CSV table of C-alpha atoms in Angstrom, one decimal:
chain,number,residue,atom,x,y,z
A,1,MET,CA,-7.4,222.6,132.9
A,2,VAL,CA,-4.6,223.7,130.6
A,3,HIS,CA,-1.9,226.3,131.4
A,4,PRO,CA,-2.9,229.8,130.2
A,5,ALA,CA,0.4,230.2,128.3
A,6,SER,CA,-0.5,227.2,126.0
A,7,CYS,CA,-4.0,228.2,125.1
A,8,GLY,CA,-3.7,232.0,125.4
A,9,VAL,CA,-6.7,232.4,127.8
A,10,ALA,CA,-6.5,232.9,131.6
A,11,SER,CA,-8.1,230.1,133.6
A,12,ARG,CA,-10.9,232.4,134.9
A,13,HIS,CA,-11.8,233.5,131.4
A,14,LEU,CA,-11.6,229.9,130.1
A,15,GLY,CA,-14.1,228.9,132.8
A,16,GLU,CA,-16.4,231.7,131.8
A,17,LEU,CA,-16.1,230.8,128.1
A,18,ILE,CA,-16.9,227.2,128.8
A,19,GLU,CA,-20.0,228.2,130.8
A,20,GLU,CA,-21.1,230.4,128.0
A,21,LEU,CA,-20.5,228.0,125.1
A,22,ALA,CA,-21.4,224.6,126.7
A,23,PRO,CA,-25.2,225.0,126.5
A,24,SER,CA,-25.1,226.0,122.8
A,25,TRP,CA,-22.7,223.2,122.0
A,26,GLU,CA,-24.9,220.6,123.8
A,27,ALA,CA,-28.0,221.9,122.0
A,28,ARG,CA,-26.3,221.7,118.6
A,29,CYS,CA,-25.1,218.1,119.3
A,30,GLU,CA,-28.6,217.1,120.5
A,31,SER,CA,-30.2,218.7,117.4
A,32,ALA,CA,-27.8,216.8,115.1
A,33,ARG,CA,-28.6,213.5,116.9
A,34,HIS,CA,-32.3,214.2,116.6
A,35,GLU,CA,-31.9,214.7,112.9
A,36,ARG,CA,-29.8,211.6,112.5
A,37,ARG,CA,-32.2,209.3,114.3
A,38,ARG,CA,-35.2,211.1,112.6
A,39,GLY,CA,-37.1,211.6,115.9
A,40,ALA,CA,-37.0,211.3,119.6
A,41,ARG,CA,-34.5,209.3,121.6
A,42,ARG,CA,-34.7,205.5,121.6
A,43,ARG,CA,-32.7,205.1,124.7
A,44,GLN,CA,-32.7,207.0,128.0
A,45,ALA,CA,-30.4,209.9,128.4
A,46,GLY,CA,-26.9,208.7,129.1
A,47,GLY,CA,-27.3,205.5,127.1
A,48,GLY,CA,-25.0,204.8,124.1
A,49,PRO,CA,-21.4,205.7,123.6
A,50,THR,CA,-19.7,208.5,125.5
A,51,TYR,CA,-17.3,211.1,124.3
A,52,GLU,CA,-13.7,210.5,125.2
A,53,LEU,CA,-13.1,214.2,125.4
A,54,VAL,CA,-15.9,216.2,127.1
A,55,PHE,CA,-16.6,219.8,126.1
A,56,THR,CA,-14.5,221.1,129.0
A,57,ASP,CA,-11.5,219.3,127.4
A,58,ARG,CA,-12.4,220.0,123.8
A,59,LEU,CA,-12.4,223.7,124.1
A,60,PRO,CA,-8.9,224.0,125.6
A,61,ALA,CA,-7.6,221.4,123.0
A,62,THR,CA,-9.0,223.5,120.2
A,63,LEU,CA,-7.4,226.7,121.7
A,64,VAL,CA,-4.1,225.0,122.1
A,65,HIS,CA,-4.2,223.7,118.5
A,66,LEU,CA,-5.1,227.2,117.2
A,67,ARG,CA,-2.4,228.9,119.3
A,68,THR,CA,0.5,226.5,118.9
A,69,GLY,CA,-0.3,224.7,115.7
A,70,LEU,CA,0.4,221.3,117.3
A,71,THR,CA,-0.6,218.3,115.3
A,72,HIS,CA,-3.4,216.0,116.2
A,73,GLU,CA,-0.9,213.4,117.2
A,74,ALA,CA,0.8,215.7,119.7
A,75,LEU,CA,-2.5,216.8,121.1
A,76,GLY,CA,-3.6,213.2,121.4
A,77,VAL,CA,-0.5,212.5,123.6
A,78,ILE,CA,-1.2,215.6,125.8
A,79,TYR,CA,-4.9,214.6,126.3
A,80,ASP,CA,-4.2,210.8,126.3
A,81,VAL,CA,-6.6,210.1,123.4
A,82,SER,CA,-6.1,209.0,119.8
A,83,SER,CA,-5.3,211.6,117.1
A,84,SER,CA,-8.6,210.7,115.4
A,85,THR,CA,-10.5,211.7,118.6
A,86,ILE,CA,-8.7,215.0,118.5
A,87,GLY,CA,-9.6,215.4,114.9
A,88,ARG,CA,-13.3,214.9,115.6
């Protein structure tokens, strides 16, 4: 997790926020994939590429960016990913 001072949300509240938002985010992503492939999955669940940043890392990265205004390059260094991954 990220320090509350950098994202502006206490750890407990951040956990609650993740629990509340994760199902909606997953559903939105799956809906977009379904539209892109124009139908049902062609592979089993878990097949294909994986995200470098999972939702539990994406949300704090977004909050840190909004609170501090750090660039994608700086956030990439913090989260050990490329700046293009942060931009996505």
